[in-house]
Every structure is written in C-alpha cells, then in structure tokens.
Short mmCIF file of C-alpha atoms and ligand atoms in Angstrom, two decimals:
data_model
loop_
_atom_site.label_atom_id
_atom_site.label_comp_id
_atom_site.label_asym_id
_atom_site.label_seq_id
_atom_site.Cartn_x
_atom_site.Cartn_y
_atom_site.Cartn_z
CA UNK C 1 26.76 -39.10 -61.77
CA UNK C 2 24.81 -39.11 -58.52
CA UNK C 3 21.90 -41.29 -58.11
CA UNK C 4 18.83 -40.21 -57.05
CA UNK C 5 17.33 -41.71 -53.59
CA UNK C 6 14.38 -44.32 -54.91
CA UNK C 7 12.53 -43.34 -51.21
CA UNK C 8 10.87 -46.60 -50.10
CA UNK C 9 9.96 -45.32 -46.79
CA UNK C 10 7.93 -42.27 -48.61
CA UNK C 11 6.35 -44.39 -51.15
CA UNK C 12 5.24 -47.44 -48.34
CA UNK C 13 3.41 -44.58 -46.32
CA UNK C 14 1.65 -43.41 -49.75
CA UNK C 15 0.75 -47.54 -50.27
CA UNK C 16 -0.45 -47.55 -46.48
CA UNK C 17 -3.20 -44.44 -47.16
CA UNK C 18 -4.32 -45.56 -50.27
CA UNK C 19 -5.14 -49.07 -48.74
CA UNK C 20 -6.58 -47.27 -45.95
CA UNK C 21 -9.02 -45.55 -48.10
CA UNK C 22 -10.09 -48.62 -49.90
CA UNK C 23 -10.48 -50.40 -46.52
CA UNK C 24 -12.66 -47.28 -44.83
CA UNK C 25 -14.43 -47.48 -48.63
CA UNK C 26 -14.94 -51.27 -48.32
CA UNK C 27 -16.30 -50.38 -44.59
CA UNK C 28 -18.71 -47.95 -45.28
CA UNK C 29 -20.04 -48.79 -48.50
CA UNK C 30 -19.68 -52.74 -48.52
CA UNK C 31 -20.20 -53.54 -44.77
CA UNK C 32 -17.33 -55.78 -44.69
CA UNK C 33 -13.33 -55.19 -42.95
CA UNK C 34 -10.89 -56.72 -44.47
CA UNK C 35 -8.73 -59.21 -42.02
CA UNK C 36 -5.75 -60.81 -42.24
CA UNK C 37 -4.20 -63.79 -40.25
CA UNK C 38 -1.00 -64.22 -39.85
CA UNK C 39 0.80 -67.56 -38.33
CA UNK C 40 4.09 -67.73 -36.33
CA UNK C 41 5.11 -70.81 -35.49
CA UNK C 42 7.76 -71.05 -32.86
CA UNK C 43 10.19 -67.89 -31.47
CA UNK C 44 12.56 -67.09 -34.18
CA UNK C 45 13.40 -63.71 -33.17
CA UNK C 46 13.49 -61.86 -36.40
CA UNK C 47 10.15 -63.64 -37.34
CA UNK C 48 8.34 -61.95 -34.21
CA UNK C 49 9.93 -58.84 -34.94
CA UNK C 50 8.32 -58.87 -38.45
CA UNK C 51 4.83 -60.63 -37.04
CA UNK C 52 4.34 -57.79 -34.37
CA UNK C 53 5.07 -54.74 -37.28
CA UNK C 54 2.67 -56.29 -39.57
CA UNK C 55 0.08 -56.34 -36.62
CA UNK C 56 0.34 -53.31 -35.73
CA UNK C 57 0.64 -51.79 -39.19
CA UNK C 58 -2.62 -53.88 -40.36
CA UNK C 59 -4.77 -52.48 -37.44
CA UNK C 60 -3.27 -48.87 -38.40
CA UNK C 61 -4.84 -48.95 -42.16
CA UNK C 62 -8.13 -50.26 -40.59
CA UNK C 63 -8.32 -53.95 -40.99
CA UNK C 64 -8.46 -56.72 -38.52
CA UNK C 65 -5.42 -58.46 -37.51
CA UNK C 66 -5.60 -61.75 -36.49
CA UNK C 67 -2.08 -63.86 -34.97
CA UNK C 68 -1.79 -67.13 -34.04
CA UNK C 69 1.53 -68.04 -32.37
CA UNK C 70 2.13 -71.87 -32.53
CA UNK C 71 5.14 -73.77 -30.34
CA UNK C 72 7.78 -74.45 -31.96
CA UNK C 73 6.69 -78.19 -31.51
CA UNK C 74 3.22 -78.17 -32.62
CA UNK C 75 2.66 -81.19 -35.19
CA UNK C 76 1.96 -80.86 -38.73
CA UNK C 77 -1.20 -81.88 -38.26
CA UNK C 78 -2.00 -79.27 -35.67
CA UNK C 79 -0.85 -76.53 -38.75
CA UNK C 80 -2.87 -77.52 -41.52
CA UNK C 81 -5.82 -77.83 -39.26
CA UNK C 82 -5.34 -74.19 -38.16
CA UNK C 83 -4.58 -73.30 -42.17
CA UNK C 84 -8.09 -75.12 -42.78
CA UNK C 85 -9.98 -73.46 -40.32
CA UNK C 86 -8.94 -70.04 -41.76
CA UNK C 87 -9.56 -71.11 -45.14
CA UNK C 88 -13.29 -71.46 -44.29
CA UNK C 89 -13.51 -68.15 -41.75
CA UNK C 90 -15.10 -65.58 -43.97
CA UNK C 91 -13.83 -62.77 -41.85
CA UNK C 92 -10.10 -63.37 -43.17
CA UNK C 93 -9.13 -62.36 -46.25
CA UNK C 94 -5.59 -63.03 -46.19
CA UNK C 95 -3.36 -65.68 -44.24
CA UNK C 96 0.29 -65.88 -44.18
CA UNK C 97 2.59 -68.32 -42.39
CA UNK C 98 5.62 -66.76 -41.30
CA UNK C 99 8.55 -68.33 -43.24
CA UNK C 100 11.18 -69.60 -41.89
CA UNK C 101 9.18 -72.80 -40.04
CA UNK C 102 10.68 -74.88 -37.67
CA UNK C 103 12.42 -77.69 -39.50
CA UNK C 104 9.96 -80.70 -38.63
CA UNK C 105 7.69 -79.04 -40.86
CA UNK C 106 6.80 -79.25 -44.46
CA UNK C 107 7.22 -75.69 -45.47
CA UNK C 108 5.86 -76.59 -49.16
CA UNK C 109 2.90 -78.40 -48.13
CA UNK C 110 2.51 -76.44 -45.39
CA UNK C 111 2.12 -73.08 -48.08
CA UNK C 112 0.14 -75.20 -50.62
CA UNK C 113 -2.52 -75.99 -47.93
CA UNK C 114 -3.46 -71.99 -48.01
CA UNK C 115 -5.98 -71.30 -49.91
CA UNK C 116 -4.56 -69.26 -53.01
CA UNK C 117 -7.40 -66.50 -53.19
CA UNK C 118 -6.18 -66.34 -49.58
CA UNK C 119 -2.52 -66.69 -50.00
CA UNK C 120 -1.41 -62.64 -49.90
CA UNK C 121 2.47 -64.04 -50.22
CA UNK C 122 1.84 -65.11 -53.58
CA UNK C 123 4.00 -68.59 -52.63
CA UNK C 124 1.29 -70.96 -53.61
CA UNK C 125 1.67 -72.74 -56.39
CA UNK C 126 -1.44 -71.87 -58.43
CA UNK C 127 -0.23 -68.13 -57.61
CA UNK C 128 3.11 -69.18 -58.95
CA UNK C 129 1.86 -70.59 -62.06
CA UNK C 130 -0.84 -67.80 -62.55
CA UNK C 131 2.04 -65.21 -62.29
CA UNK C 132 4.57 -66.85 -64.63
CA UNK C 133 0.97 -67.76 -67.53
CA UNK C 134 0.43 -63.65 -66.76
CA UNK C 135 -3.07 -64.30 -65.40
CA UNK C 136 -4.48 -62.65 -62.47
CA UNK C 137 -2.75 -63.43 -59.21
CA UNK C 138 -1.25 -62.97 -55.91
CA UNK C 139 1.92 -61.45 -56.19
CA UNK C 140 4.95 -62.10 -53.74
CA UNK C 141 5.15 -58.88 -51.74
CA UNK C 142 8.66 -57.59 -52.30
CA UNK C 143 8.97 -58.15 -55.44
CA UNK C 144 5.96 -56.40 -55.73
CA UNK C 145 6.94 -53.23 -54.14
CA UNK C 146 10.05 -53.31 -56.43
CA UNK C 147 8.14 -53.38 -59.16
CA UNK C 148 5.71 -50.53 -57.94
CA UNK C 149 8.82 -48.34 -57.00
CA UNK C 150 10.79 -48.98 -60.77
CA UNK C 151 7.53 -48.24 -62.48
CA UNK C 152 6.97 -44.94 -60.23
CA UNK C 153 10.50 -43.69 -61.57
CA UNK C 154 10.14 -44.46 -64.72
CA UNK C 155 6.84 -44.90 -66.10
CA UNK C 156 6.92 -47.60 -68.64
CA UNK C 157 9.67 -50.13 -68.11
CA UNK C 158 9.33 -51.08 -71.72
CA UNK C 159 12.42 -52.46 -73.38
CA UNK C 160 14.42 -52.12 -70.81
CA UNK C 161 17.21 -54.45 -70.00
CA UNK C 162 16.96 -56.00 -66.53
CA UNK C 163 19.16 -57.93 -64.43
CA UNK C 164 17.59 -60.36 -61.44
CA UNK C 165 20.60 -60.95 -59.33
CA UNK C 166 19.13 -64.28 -56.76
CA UNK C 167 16.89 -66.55 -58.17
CA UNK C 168 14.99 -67.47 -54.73
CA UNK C 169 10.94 -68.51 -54.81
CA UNK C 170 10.30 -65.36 -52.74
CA UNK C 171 12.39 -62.71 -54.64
CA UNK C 172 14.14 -63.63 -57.75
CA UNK C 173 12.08 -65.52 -59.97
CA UNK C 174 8.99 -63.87 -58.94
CA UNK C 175 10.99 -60.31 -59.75
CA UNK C 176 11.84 -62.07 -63.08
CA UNK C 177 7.70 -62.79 -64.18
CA UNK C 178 7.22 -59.13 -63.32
CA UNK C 179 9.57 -57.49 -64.90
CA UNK C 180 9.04 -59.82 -68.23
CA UNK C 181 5.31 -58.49 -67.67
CA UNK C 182 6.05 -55.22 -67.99
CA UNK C 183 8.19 -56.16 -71.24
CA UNK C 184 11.87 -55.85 -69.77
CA UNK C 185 14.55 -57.90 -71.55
CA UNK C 186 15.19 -59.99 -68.08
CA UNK C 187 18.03 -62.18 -67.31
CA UNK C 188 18.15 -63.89 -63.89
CA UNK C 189 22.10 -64.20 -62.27
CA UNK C 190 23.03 -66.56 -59.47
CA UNK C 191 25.87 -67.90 -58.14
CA UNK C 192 27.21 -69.93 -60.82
CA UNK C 193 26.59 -67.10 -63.44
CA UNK C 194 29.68 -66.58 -65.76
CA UNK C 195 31.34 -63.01 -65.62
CA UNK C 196 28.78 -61.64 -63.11
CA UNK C 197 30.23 -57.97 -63.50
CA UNK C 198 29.66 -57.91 -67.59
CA UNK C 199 25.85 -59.29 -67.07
CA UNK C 200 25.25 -56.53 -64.62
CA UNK C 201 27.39 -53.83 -66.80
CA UNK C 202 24.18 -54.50 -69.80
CA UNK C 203 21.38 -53.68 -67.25
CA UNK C 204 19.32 -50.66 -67.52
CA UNK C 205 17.91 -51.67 -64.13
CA UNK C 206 19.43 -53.96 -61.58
CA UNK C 207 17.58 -55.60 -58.87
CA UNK C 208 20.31 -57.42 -56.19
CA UNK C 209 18.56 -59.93 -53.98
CA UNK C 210 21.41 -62.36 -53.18
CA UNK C 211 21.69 -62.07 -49.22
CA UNK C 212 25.25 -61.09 -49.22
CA UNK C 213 26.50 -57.64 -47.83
CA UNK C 214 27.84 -55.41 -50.41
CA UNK C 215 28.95 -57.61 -52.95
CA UNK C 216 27.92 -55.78 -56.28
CA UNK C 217 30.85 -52.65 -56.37
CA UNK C 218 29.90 -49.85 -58.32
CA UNK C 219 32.14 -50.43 -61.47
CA UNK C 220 29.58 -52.99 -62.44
CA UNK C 221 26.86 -50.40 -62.95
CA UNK C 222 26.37 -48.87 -66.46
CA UNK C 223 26.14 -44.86 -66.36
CA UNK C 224 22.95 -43.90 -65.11
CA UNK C 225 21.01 -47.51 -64.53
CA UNK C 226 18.64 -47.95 -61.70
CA UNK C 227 19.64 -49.95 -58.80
CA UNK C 228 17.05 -51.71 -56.28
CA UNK C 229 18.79 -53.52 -53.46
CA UNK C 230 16.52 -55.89 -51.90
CA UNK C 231 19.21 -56.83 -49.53
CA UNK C 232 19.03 -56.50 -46.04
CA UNK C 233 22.54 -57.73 -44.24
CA UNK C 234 23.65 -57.13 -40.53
CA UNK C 235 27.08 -57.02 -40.17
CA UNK C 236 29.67 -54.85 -37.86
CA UNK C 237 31.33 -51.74 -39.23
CA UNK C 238 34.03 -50.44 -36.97
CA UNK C 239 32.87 -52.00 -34.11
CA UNK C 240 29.41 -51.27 -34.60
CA UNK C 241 26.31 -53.32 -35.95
CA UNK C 242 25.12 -52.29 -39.15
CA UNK C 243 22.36 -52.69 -41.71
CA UNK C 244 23.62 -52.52 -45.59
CA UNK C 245 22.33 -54.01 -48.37
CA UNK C 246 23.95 -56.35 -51.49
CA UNK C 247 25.09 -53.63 -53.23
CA UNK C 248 27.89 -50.92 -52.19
CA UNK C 249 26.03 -48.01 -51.67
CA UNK C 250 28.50 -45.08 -51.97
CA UNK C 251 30.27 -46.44 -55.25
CA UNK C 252 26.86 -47.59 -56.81
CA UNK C 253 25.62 -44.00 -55.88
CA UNK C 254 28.47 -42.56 -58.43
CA UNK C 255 27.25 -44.52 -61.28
CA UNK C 256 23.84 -45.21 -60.95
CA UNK C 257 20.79 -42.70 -62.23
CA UNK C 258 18.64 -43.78 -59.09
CA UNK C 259 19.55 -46.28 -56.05
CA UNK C 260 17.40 -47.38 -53.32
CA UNK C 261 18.94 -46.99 -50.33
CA UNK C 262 19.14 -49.69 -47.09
CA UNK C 263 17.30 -49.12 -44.79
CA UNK C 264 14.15 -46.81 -46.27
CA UNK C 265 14.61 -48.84 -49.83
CA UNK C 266 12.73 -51.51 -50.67
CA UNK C 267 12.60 -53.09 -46.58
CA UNK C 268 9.08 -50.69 -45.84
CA UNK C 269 7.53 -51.70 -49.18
CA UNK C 270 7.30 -55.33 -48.05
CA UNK C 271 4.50 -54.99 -45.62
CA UNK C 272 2.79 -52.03 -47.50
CA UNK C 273 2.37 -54.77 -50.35
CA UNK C 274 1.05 -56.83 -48.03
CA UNK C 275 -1.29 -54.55 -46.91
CA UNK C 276 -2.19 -53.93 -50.40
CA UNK C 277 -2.32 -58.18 -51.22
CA UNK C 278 -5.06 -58.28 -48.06
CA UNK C 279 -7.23 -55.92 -49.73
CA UNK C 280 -7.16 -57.26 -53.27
CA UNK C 281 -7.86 -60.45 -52.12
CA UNK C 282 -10.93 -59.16 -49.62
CA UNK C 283 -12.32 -57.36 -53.31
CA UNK C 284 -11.87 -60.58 -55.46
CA UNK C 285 -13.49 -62.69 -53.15
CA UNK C 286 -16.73 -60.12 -52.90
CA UNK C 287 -16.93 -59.84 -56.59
CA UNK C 288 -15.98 -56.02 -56.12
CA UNK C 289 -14.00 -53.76 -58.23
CA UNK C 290 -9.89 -53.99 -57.28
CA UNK C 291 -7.86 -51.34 -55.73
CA UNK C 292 -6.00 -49.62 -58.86
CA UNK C 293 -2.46 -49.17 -58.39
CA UNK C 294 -1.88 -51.52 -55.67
CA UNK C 295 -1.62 -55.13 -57.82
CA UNK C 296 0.77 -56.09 -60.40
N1 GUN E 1 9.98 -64.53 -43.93
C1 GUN E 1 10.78 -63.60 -44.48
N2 GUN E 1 10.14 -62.93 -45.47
C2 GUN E 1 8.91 -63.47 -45.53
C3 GUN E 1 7.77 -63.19 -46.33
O1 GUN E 1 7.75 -62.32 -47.22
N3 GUN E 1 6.68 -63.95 -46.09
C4 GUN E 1 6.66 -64.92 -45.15
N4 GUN E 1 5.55 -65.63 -45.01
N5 GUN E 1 7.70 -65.20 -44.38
C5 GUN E 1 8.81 -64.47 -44.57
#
C-alpha cells in the first residue's frame, strides 16, 4: 500500500483564511482586532526563528502582533511583571512565552503567571486540567492541528485505536486528552514502554512525537493505519543537512493508509493553531460566538 500525503502545508493555509475571516468579521462587525503578544526571552536561535514567523504570519491574517524581546539576563521579577502587565492590556488577547527560557528562570511559574483565558499554548495549568475534565479550554497548538488534520481524513475518529508515542506536556499527553475526546482507544508509549513495535503494530492511527530521527521503521505499522509525525529532527544525510521526522518516511509510506510528511506535515499547523487559539480566546473574552472548526 501507498499512503496518502496528510498535506499540512495545504490545510495550515485553509486554517490561516478562515481565521482571517473571523478576524476581518470581528473588525467590522465588533470593532475590536484581535492581538497577540508574544515573549522571547534571550537569543536562542531557533526560538527567534519561530518568534519572527509567528509575527509576521499574525499581522498577515489581520491581527496585531505584539513582541517583546527580553535579555537573556532579565530577572524573574522583570518577567512576571511584563506577564502582568499583559494580563490587564485589553488589546491582547493572547500571550505566549517562547519556551525554551533561559535556565535562571522558572519556566512553570513563569507559564502559570499567564492568564489562562489568555494562555493560547494551552500550558497553564487550569487549561491542563480543563482539557483532561473535557471542559472548555485552550488547547496546546500542535496537538491541536493533529487532531484537526486526523479528523479531516477521517471524519469521526470513533473507536479507533491510537497510539501517543512521547508523553511530553506540550505534545504527548495533551495528544492523549484529545484523542480520548474524540473516543479513540489511546495508549501513550515512551521510552520505557515494553515491546514498542507490537504497541504500535495495534494502532489504527499513530502519532510519533519522541524527538528522535527516524526511529519508528515501517514494519511497525499495521496495513493501512494513519501516521502523523510530529517530529522535526536535523541531521546530515550524505553530507548534507536534513530535516526528517521520527518516523521513516519511505518504509512507513508502504504500509501506512495516509502519512504526514516532514516538512509540510504537521510543522505549518503549529502556528495556524495558534492563530486560531488568538481568536478563540479574543471571542470568549467578548462574550461572542466562537470560530467553528478552529477549537478542539
Ligand atoms: N517552543 C517550542 N515549541 C513551542 C510552543 O509550542 N510554544 C512555546 N511557547 N514555545 C515553544
């Protein structure tokens, strides 16, 4: 069997113009543009790499973008007096604190201090809590797109078995409440799972977000199953630096009904659901209707 390409470029560029109708909507009809703050702290390459393409895609759907770049030394205290004074700005909507922060800093008190109707990551732990209770909340943002992507495929997930491989606070538990909300059987792999290949072999869809290039070969995907591959690894390829994900493409291609491939997988969906999270949480907190097909 040959998979069929899950296209996550496509389907982020679909999320981007529906948000950017509900923002010109919110515009024209409420008065109000949705904004959305993001904090770097410090010059972590890859971090300013992500903070300048979610600038740039914010201002292209129509909502303010607002950055504030922090040394790598400011104090704590500094932080959560920033994080305060966006809590109380009624002009954002959504904040998010790049992740990874510089190690002085309490990264969990640091999250906990956003405001959760605020916190468009979905790391907070009333978010948390609302998400695995199956009340209303912010949802993390790739997990999110995963979700949106397997239910595009396939309609109802239903039934389905479902393997989580990763079990991180930003990917694999949060995959886990999802897919459990849409009534998948779900188990959740990690490192010290027993007989990896069998668990995988049971899943009707298999979501790899592990960090580590390539590691699930195609012989441990059942005939047919979906495959999302949340990974994205760097590594060199006959003397050339390359982008693959946690699972091996090619042989996972053979077996599996549909694959997302890396890069134009899941990657794009990330900010699109962020997009998405900025404008839910600009409708909840005016008491207006939410964007259909854009939350959990
Ligand atoms: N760093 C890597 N991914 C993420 C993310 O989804 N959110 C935040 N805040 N930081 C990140």
């Amino acid at each position: 069997m040959t998979a069929q390409l899950m296209d996550g470029k496509a389907f982020a560029a679909s999320v981007r113009e529906k948000v950017a109708g509900h923002v010109s909507r919110l515009k024209e009809e409420n008065g109000i543009t949705p904004g959305l703050a993001v904090v770097l702290v410090g010059e972590d390459p890859a971090s300013q790499v992500y903070v300048r393409s979610k600038g740039k895609q914010t201002v292209e759907v129509g909502m303010n973008s607002i950055e504030h770049r922090l040394d790598a030394e400011t104090p704590e205290d500094k932080l959560l007096a920033l994080i305060e004074e966006l809590n109380n700005d009624p002009a954002v909507h959504g904040i998010l604190v790049q992740l990874p922060l510089p190690k002085h800093l309490d990264e969990d008190l640091v999250i906990n201090s956003i405001s959760p109707q605020k916190d468009v990551d979905g790391f907070h732990i009333s978010n948390v809590g609302l998400l695995g209770t199956g009340q209303k909340a912010m949802v993390p943002c790739t997990p999110l797109g995963c979700l949106m992507m397997l239910r595009d495929y396939h309609g109802s997930l239903s039934g389905m078995d479902a393997v989580v491989i990763g079990r991180s606070n930003i990917v694999g538990k949060p995959m886990a409440m999802l897919l459990l909300g849409d009534s998948c059987t779900v188990t959740v792999a990690h490192s010290r799972t027993k007989d990896l290949p069998d668990v995988v072999r049971r899943a009707d869809i298999v979501v790899a977000a592990v960090g580590r290039p390539e590691m699930v070969p195609g012989d441990w995907i059942k005939d047919g199953a979906t495959v999302v591959d949340v990974g994205i690894n760097r590594i060199e390829r006959d003397g050339k630096n390359v982008l693959v994900g946690d699972v091996d493409f090619a042989s996972c291609a053979e077996r599996a009904g549909a694959i997302t491939p890396v890069p134009g997988g899941v990657g794009p969906m990330t900010i699109a659901c962020l997009l998405a999270n900025t404008v839910t949480a600009c409708c909840r907190a005016n008491g207006l209707a939410e964007p259909e097909g854009l939350t959990a």
